[in-house]
PDB file of C-alpha atoms and ligand atoms in Angstrom:
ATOM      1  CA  UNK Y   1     -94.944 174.527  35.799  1.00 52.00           C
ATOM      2  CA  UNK Y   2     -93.221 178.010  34.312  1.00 60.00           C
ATOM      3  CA  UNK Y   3     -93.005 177.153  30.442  1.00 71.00           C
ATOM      4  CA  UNK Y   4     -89.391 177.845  28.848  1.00 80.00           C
ATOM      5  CA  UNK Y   5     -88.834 180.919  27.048  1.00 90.00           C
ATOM      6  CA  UNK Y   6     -86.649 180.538  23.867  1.00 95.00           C
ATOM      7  CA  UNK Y   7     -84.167 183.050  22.915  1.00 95.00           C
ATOM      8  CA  UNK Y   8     -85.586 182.848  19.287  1.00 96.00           C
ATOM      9  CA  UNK Y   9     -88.656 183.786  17.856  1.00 97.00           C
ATOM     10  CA  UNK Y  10     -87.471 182.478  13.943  1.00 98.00           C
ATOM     11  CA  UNK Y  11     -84.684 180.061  12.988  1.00 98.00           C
ATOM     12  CA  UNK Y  12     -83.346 178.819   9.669  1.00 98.00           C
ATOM     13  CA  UNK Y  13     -82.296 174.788  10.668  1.00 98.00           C
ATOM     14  CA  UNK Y  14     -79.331 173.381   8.293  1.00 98.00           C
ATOM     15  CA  UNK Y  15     -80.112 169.814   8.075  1.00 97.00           C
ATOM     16  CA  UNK Y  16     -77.033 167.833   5.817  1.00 94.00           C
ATOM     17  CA  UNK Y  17     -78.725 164.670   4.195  1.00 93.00           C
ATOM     18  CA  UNK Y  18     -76.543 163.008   6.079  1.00 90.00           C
ATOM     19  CA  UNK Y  19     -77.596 163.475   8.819  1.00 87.00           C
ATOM     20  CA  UNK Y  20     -80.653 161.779   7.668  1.00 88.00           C
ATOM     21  CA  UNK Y  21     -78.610 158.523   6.825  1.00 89.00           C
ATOM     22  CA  UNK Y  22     -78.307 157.962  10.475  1.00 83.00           C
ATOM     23  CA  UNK Y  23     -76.304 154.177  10.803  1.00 85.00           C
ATOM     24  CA  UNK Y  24     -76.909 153.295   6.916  1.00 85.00           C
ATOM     25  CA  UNK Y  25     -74.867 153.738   4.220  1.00 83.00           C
ATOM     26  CA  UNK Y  26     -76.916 155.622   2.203  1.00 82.00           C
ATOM     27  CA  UNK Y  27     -80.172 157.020   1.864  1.00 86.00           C
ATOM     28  CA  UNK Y  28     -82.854 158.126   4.520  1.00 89.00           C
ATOM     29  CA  UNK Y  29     -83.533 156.280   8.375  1.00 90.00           C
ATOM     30  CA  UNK Y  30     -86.444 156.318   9.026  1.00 91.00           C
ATOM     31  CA  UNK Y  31     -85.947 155.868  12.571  1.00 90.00           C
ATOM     32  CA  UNK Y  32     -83.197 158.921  12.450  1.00 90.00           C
ATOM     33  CA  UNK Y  33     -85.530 161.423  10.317  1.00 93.00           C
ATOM     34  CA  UNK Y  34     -88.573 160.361  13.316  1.00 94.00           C
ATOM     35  CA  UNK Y  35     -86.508 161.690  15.893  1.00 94.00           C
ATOM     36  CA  UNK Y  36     -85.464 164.805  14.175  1.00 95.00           C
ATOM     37  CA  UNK Y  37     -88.842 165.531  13.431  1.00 97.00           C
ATOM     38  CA  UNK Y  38     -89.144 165.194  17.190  1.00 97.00           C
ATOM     39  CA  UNK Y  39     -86.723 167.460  18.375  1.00 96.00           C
ATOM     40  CA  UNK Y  40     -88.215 170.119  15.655  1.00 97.00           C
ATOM     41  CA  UNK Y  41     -92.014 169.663  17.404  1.00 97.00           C
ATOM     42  CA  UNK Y  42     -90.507 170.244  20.468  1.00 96.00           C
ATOM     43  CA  UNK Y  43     -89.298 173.651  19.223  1.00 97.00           C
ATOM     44  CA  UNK Y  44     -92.223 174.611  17.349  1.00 97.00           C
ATOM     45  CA  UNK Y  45     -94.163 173.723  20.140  1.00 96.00           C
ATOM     46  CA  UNK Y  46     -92.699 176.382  22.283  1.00 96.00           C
ATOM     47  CA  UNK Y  47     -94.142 178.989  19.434  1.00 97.00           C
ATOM     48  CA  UNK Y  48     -90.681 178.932  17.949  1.00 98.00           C
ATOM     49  CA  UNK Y  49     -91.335 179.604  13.823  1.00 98.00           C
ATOM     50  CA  UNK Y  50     -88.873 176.797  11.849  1.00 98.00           C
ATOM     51  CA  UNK Y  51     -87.591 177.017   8.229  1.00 98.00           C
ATOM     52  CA  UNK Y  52     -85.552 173.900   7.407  1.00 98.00           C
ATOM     53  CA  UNK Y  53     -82.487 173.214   4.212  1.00 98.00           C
ATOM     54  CA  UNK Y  54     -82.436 169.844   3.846  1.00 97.00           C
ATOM     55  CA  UNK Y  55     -79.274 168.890   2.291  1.00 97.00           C
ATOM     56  CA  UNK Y  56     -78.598 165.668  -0.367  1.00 96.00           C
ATOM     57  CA  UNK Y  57     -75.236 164.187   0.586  1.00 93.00           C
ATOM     58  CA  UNK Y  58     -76.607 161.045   1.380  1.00 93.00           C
ATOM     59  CA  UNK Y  59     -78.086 160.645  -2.119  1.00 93.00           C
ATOM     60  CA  UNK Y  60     -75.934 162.785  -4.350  1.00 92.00           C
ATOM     61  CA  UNK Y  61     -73.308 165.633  -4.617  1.00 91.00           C
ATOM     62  CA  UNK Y  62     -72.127 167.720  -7.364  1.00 88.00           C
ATOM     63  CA  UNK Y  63     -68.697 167.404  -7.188  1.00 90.00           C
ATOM     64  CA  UNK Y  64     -68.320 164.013  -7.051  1.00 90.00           C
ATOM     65  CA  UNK Y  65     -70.126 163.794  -9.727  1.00 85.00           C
ATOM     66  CA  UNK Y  66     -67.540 166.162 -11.594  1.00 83.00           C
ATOM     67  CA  UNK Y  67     -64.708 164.730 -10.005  1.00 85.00           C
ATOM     68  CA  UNK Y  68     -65.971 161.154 -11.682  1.00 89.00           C
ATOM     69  CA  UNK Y  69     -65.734 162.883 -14.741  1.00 92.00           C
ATOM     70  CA  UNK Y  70     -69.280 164.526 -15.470  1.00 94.00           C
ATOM     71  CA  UNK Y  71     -70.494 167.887 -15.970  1.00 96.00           C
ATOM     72  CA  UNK Y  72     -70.672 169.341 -12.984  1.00 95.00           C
ATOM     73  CA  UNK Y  73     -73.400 171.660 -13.981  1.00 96.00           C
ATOM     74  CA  UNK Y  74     -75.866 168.053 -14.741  1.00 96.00           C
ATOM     75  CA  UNK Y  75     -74.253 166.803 -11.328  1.00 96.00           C
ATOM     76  CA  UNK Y  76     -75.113 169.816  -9.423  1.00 97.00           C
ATOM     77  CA  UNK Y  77     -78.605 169.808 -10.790  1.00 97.00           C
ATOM     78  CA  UNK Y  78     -78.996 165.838  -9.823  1.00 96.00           C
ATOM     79  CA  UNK Y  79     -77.896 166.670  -6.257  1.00 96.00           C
ATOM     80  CA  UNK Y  80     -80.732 169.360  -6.122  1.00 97.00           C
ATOM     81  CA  UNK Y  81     -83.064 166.935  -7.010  1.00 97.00           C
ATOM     82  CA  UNK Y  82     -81.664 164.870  -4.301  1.00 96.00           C
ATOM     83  CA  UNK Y  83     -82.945 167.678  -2.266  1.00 97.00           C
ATOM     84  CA  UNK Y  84     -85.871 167.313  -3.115  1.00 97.00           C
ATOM     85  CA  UNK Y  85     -86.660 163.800  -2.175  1.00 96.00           C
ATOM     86  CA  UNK Y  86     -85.089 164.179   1.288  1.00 96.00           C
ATOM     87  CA  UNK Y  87     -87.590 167.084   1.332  1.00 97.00           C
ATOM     88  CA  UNK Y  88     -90.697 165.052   0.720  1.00 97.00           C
ATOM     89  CA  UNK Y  89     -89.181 162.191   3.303  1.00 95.00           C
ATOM     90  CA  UNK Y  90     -88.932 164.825   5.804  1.00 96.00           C
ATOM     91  CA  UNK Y  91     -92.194 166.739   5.141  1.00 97.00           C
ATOM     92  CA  UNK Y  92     -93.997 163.220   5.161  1.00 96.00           C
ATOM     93  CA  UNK Y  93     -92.472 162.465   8.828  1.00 96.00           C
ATOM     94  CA  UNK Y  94     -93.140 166.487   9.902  1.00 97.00           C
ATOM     95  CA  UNK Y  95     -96.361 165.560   9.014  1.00 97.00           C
ATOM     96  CA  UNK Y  96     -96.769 162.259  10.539  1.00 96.00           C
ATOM     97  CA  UNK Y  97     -95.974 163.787  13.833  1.00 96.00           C
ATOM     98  CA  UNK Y  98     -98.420 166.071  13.821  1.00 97.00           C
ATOM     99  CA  UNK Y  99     -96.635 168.796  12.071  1.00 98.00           C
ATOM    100  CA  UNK Y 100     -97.895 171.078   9.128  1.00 98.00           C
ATOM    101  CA  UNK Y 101     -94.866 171.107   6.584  1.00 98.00           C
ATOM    102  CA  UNK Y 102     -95.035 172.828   3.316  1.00 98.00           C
ATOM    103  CA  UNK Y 103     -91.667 171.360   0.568  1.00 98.00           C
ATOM    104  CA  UNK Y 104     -91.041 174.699  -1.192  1.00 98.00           C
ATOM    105  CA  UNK Y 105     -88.422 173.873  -4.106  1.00 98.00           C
ATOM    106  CA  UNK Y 106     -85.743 176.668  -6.150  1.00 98.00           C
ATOM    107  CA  UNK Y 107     -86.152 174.656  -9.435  1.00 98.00           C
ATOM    108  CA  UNK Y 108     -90.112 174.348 -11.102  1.00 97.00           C
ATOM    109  CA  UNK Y 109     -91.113 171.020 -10.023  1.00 97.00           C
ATOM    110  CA  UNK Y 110     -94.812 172.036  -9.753  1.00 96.00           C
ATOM    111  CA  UNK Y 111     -96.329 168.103  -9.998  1.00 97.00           C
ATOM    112  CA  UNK Y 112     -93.802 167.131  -6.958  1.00 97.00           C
ATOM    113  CA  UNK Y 113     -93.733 170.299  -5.097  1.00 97.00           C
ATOM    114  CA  UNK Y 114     -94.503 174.097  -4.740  1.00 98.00           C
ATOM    115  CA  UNK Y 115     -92.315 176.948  -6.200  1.00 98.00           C
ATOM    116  CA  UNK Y 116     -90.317 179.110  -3.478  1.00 98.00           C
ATOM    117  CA  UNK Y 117     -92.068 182.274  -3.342  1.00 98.00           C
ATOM    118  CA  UNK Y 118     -90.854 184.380  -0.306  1.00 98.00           C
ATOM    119  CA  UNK Y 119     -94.482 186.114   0.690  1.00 98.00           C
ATOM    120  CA  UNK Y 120     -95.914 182.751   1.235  1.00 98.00           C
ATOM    121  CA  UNK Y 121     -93.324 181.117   2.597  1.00 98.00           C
ATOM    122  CA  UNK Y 122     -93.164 184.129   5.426  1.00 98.00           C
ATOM    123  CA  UNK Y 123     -96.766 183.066   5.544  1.00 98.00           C
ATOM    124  CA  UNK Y 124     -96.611 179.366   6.215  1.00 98.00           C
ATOM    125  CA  UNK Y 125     -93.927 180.517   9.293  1.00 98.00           C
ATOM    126  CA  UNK Y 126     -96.269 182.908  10.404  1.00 98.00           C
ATOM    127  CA  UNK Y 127     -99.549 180.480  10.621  1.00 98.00           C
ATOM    128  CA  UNK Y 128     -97.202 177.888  12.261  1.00 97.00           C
ATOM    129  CA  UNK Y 129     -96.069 175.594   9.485  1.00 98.00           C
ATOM    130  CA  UNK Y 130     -92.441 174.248   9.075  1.00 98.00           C
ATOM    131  CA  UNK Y 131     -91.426 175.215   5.577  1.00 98.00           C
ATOM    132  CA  UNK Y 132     -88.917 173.021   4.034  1.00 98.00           C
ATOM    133  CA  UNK Y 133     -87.189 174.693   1.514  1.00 98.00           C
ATOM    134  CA  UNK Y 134     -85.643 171.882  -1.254  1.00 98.00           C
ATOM    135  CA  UNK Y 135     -83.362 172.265  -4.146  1.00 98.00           C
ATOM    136  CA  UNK Y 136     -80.997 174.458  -2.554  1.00 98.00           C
ATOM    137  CA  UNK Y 137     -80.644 178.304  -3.967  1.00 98.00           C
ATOM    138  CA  UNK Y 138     -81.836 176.440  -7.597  1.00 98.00           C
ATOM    139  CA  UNK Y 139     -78.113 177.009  -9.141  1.00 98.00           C
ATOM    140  CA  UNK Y 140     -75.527 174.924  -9.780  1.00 97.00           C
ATOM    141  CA  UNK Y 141     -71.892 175.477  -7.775  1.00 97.00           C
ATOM    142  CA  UNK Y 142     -73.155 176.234  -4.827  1.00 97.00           C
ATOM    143  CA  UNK Y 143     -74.224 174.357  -1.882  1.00 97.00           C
ATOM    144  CA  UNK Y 144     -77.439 173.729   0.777  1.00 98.00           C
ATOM    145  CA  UNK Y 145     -75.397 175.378   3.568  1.00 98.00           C
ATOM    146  CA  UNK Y 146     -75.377 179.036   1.004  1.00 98.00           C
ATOM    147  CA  UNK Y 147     -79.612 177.706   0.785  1.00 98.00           C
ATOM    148  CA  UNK Y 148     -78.939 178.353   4.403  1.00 98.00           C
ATOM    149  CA  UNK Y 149     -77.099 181.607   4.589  1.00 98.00           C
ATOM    150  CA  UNK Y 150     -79.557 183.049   1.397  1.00 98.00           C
ATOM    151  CA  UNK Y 151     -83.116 181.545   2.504  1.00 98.00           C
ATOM    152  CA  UNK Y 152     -82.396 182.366   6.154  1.00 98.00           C
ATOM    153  CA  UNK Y 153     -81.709 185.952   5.277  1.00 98.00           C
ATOM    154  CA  UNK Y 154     -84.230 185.984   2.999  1.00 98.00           C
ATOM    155  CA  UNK Y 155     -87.082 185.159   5.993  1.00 98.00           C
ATOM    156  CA  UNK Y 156     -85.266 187.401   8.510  1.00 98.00           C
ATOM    157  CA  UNK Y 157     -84.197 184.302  10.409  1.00 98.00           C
ATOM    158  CA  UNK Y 158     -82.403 184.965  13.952  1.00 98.00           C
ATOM    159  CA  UNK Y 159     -79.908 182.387  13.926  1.00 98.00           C
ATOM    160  CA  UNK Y 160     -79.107 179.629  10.927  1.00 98.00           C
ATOM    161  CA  UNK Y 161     -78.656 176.328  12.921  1.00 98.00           C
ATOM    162  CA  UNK Y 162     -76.391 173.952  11.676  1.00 97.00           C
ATOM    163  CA  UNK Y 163     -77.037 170.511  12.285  1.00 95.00           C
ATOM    164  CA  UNK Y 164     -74.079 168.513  11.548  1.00 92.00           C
ATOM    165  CA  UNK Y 165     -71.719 165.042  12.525  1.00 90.00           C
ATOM    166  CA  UNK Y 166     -69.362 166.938  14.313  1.00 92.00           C
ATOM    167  CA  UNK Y 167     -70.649 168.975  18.230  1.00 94.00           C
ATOM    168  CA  UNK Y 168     -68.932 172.479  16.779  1.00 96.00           C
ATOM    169  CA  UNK Y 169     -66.383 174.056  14.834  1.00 97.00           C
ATOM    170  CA  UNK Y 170     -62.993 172.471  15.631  1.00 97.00           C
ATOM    171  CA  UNK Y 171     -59.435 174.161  14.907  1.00 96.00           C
ATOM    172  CA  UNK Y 172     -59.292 171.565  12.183  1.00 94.00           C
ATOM    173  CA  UNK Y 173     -61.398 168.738  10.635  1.00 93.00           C
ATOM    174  CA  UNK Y 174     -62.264 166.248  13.852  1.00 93.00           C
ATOM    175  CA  UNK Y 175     -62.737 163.268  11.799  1.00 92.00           C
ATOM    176  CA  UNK Y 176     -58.879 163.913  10.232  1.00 94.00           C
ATOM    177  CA  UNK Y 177     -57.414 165.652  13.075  1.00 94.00           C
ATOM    178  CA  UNK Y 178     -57.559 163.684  16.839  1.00 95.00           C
ATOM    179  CA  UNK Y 179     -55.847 166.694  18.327  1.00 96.00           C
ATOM    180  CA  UNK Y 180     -58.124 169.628  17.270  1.00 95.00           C
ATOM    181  CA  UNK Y 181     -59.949 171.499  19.306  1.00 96.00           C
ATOM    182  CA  UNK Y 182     -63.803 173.114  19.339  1.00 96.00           C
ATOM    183  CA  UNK Y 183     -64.607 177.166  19.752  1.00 97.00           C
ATOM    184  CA  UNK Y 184     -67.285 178.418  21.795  1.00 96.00           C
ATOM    185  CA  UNK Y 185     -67.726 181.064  19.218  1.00 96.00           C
ATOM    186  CA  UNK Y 186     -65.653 182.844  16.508  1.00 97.00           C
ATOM    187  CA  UNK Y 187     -65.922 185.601  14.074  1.00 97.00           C
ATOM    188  CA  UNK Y 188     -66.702 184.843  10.267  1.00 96.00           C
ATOM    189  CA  UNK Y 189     -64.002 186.172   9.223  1.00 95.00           C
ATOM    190  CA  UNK Y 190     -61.902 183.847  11.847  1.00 95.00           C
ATOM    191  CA  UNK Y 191     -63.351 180.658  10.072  1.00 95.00           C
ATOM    192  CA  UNK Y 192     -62.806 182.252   6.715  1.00 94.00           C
ATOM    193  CA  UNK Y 193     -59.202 183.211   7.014  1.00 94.00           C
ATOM    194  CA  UNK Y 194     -58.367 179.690   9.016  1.00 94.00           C
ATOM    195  CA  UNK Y 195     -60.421 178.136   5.859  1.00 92.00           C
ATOM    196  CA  UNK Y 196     -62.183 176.053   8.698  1.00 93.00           C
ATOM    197  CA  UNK Y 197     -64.028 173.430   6.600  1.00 88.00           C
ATOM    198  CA  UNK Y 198     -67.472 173.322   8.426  1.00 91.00           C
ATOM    199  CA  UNK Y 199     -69.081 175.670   5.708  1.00 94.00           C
ATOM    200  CA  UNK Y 200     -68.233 176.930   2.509  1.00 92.00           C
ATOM    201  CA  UNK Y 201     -66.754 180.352   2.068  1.00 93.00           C
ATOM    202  CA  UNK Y 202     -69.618 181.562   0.325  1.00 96.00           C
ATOM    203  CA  UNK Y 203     -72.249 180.263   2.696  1.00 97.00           C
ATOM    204  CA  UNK Y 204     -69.580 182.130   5.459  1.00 95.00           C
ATOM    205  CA  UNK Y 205     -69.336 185.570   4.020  1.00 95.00           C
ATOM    206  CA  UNK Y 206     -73.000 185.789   3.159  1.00 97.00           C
ATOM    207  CA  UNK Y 207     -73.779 184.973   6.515  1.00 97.00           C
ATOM    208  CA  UNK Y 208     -71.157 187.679   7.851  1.00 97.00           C
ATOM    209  CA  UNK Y 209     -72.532 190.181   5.374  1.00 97.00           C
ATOM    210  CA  UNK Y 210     -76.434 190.035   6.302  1.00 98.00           C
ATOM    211  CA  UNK Y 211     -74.648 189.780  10.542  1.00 98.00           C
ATOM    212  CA  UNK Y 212     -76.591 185.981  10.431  1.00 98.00           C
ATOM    213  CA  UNK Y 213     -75.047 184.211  13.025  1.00 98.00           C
ATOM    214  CA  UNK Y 214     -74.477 180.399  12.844  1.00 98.00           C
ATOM    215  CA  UNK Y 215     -74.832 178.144  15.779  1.00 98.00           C
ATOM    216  CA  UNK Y 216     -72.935 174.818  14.358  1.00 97.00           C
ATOM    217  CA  UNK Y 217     -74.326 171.746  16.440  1.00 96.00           C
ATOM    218  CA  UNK Y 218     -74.301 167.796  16.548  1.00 94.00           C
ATOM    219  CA  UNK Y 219     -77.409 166.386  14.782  1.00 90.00           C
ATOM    220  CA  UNK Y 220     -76.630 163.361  17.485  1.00 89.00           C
ATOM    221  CA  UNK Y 221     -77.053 165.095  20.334  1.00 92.00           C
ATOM    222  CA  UNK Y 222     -80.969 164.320  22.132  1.00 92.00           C
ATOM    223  CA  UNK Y 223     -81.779 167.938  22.830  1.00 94.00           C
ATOM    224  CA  UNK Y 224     -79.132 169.882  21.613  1.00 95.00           C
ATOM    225  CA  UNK Y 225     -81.635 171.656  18.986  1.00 96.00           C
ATOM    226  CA  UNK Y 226     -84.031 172.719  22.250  1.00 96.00           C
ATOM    227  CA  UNK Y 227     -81.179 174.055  24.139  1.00 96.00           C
ATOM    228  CA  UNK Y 228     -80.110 176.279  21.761  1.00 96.00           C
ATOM    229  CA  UNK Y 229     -83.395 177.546  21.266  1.00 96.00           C
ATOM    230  CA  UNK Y 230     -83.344 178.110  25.251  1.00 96.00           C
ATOM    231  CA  UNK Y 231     -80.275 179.999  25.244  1.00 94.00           C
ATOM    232  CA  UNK Y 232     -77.749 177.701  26.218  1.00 92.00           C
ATOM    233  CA  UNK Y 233     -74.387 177.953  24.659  1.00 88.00           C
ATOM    234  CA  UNK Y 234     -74.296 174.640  23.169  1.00 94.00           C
ATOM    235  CA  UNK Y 235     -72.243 174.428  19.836  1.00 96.00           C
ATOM    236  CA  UNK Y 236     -69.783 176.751  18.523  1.00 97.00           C
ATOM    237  CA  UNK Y 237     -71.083 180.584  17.317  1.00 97.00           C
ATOM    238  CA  UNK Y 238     -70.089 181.648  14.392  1.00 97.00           C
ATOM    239  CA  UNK Y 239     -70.928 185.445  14.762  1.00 97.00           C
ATOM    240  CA  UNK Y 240     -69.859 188.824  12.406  1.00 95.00           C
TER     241      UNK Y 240
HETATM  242  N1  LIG Z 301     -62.755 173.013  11.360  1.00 97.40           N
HETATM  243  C1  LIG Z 301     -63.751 172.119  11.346  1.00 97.40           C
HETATM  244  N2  LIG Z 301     -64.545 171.981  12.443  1.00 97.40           N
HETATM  245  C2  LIG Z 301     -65.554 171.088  12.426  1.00 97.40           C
HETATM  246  N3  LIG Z 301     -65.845 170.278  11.371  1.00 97.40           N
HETATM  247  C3  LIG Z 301     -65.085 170.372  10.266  1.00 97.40           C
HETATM  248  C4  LIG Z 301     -64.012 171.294  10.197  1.00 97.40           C
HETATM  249  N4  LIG Z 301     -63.438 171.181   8.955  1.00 97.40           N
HETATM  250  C5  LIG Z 301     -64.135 170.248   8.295  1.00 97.40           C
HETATM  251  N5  LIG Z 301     -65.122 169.737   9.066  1.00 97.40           N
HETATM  252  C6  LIG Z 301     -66.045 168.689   8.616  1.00 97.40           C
HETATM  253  O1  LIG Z 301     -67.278 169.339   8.279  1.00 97.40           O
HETATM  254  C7  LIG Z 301     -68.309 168.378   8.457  1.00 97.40           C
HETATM  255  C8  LIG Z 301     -69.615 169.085   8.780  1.00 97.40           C
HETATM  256  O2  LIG Z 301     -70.232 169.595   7.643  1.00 97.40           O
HETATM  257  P1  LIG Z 301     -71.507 168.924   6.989  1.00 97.40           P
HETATM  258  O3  LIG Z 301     -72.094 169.938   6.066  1.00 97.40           O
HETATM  259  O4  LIG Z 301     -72.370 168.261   8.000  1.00 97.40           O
HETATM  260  O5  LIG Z 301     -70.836 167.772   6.201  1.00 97.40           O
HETATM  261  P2  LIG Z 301     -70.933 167.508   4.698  1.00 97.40           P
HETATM  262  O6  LIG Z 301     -70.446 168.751   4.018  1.00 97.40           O
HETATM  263  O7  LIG Z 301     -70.011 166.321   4.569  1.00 97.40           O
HETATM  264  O8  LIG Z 301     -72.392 167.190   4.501  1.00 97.40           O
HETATM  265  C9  LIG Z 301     -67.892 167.549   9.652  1.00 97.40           C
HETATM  266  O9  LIG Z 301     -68.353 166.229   9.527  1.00 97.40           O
HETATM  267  C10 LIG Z 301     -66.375 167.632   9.669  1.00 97.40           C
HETATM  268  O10 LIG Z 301     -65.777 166.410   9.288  1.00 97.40           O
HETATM  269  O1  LIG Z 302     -77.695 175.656  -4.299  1.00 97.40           O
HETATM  270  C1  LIG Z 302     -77.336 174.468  -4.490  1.00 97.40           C
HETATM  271  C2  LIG Z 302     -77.446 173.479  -3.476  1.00 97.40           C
HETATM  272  C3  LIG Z 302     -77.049 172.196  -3.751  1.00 97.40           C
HETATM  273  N1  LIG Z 302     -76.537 171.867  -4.990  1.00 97.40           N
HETATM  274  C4  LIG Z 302     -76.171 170.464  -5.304  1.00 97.40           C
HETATM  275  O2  LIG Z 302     -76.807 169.581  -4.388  1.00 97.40           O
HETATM  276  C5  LIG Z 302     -75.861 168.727  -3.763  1.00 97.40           C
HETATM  277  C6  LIG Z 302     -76.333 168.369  -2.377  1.00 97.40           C
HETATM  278  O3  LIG Z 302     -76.219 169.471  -1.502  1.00 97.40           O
HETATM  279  P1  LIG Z 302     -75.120 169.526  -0.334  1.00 97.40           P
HETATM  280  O4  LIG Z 302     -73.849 168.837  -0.785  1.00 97.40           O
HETATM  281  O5  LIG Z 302     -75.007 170.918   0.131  1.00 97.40           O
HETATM  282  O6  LIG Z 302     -75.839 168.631   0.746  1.00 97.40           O
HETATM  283  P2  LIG Z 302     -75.347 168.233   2.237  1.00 97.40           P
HETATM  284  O7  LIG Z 302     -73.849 168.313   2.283  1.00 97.40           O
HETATM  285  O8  LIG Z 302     -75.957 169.216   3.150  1.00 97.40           O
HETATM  286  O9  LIG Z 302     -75.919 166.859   2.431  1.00 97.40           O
HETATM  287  C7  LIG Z 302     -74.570 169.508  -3.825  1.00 97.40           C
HETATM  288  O10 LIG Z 302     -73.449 168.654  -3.770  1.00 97.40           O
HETATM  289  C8  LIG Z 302     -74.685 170.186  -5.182  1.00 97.40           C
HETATM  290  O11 LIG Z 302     -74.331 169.278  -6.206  1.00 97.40           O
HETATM  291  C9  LIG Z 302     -76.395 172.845  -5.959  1.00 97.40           C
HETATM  292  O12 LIG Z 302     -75.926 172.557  -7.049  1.00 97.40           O
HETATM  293  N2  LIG Z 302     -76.808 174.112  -5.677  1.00 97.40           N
END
């Protein structure tokens, strides 16, 4: 049997938290982080080194918070600790599975997790280990999907995968819009000047400044993270 080659050697995966939610309301499935962790095995097992942002929608955001009439500093710093947990639930499964996961947080949290410190995190990727890197970029206004942009330029990262609800990037929101329509690919400056919701113009331009390309991808699709490693042209591309 001729083993697949993937087109990747290191990846930065976007994970929103929630995606981790799966059917539930809130919170984390267990059944939906299993087969994530799956689909990331698969990938590492093909030699492919995997950084993860794990997102905390499904817990707590910022600016809802602000919009329900508190600080939105204090709310942004609650939804990074959101991060964090979804972290831990997601290092536990890696782990379960037969993973080696290291939760490396932006904020000191030293009893709950480690510090982000680039060296070793470029050193868990390079002896194998998923790193999943909580608390976002450790500042308030800003979101998991600029974690993304900054932490996968930061560790030289290929291509930042975005794991989302929606298969691509669609001329306008899918879930508001029945008649839009997906891209293959686009430029960054496309999505930025169509203000294309998928990610926010910050996470965009950094992403367009350090030439990162994003793949944008459905979180519900069985195989859809393999494939891109492969190659395939799953997704939209988001390229500079
Ligand atoms: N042009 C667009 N193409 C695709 N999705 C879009 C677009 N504009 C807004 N969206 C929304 O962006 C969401 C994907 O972003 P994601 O980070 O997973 O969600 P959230 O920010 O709610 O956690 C989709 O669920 C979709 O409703
Ligand atoms: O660098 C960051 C990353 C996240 N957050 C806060 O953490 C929440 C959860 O992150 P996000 O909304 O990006 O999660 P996702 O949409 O991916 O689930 C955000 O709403 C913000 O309040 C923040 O303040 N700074």
């Amino acid at each position: 049997m001729t083993k697949a080659k993937p087109a990747h050697q290191r990846i930065l995966l976007k994970l929103s938290g929630e995606a981790l939610m799966g059917d539930d309301a809130f919170g984390i499935n267990r059944a939906t982080i299993e087969r994530i962790v799956g689909e990331i095995a698969e990938v590492t097992g093909m030699g492919v080194q995997v950084a993860v942002v794990i997102g905390g929608g499904n817990i707590f955001r910022g600016v809802a918070g602000g919009s329900a009439g508190m600080d939105r500093a204090t709310a942004d710093y609650m939804g990074m600790l959101a991060t964090v947990m979804n972290a831990l639930a997601l290092a536990d499964a890696m782990n379960h599975q037969g993973l080696v996961a290291r939760v490396m947080s932006a904020i000191a949290i030293e009893q709950v997790v480690e510090p982000y410190v680039r060296p070793k995190a470029l050193q868990y990727l390079e002896e194998g280990k998923v790193v999943v890197f909580a608390a976002g970029t450790g500042n308030p206004f800003f979101t998991t999907d600029t974690a993304a942009a900054l932490r996968g330029a930061e560790i030289g990262a290929e291509l930042v995968l975005k794991a989302t609800k929606v298969d691509g990037v669609y001329t306008a929101d899918p879930h508001k819009d029945k008649t839009a329509t997906r891209y293959a690919k686009l430029t960054f400056d496309e999505a930025m000047s169509r203000n294309l919701g998928i990610m926010d113009a910050t996470a965009f331009a950094l992403c367009r400044d350090q030439k990162l390309p994003v793949k944008v991808f459905s979180i519900f699709k069985p195989g859809a993270l393999k494939a891109i490693v492969l190659g395939s042209d799953e997704g939209t591309l988001v390229h500079a």
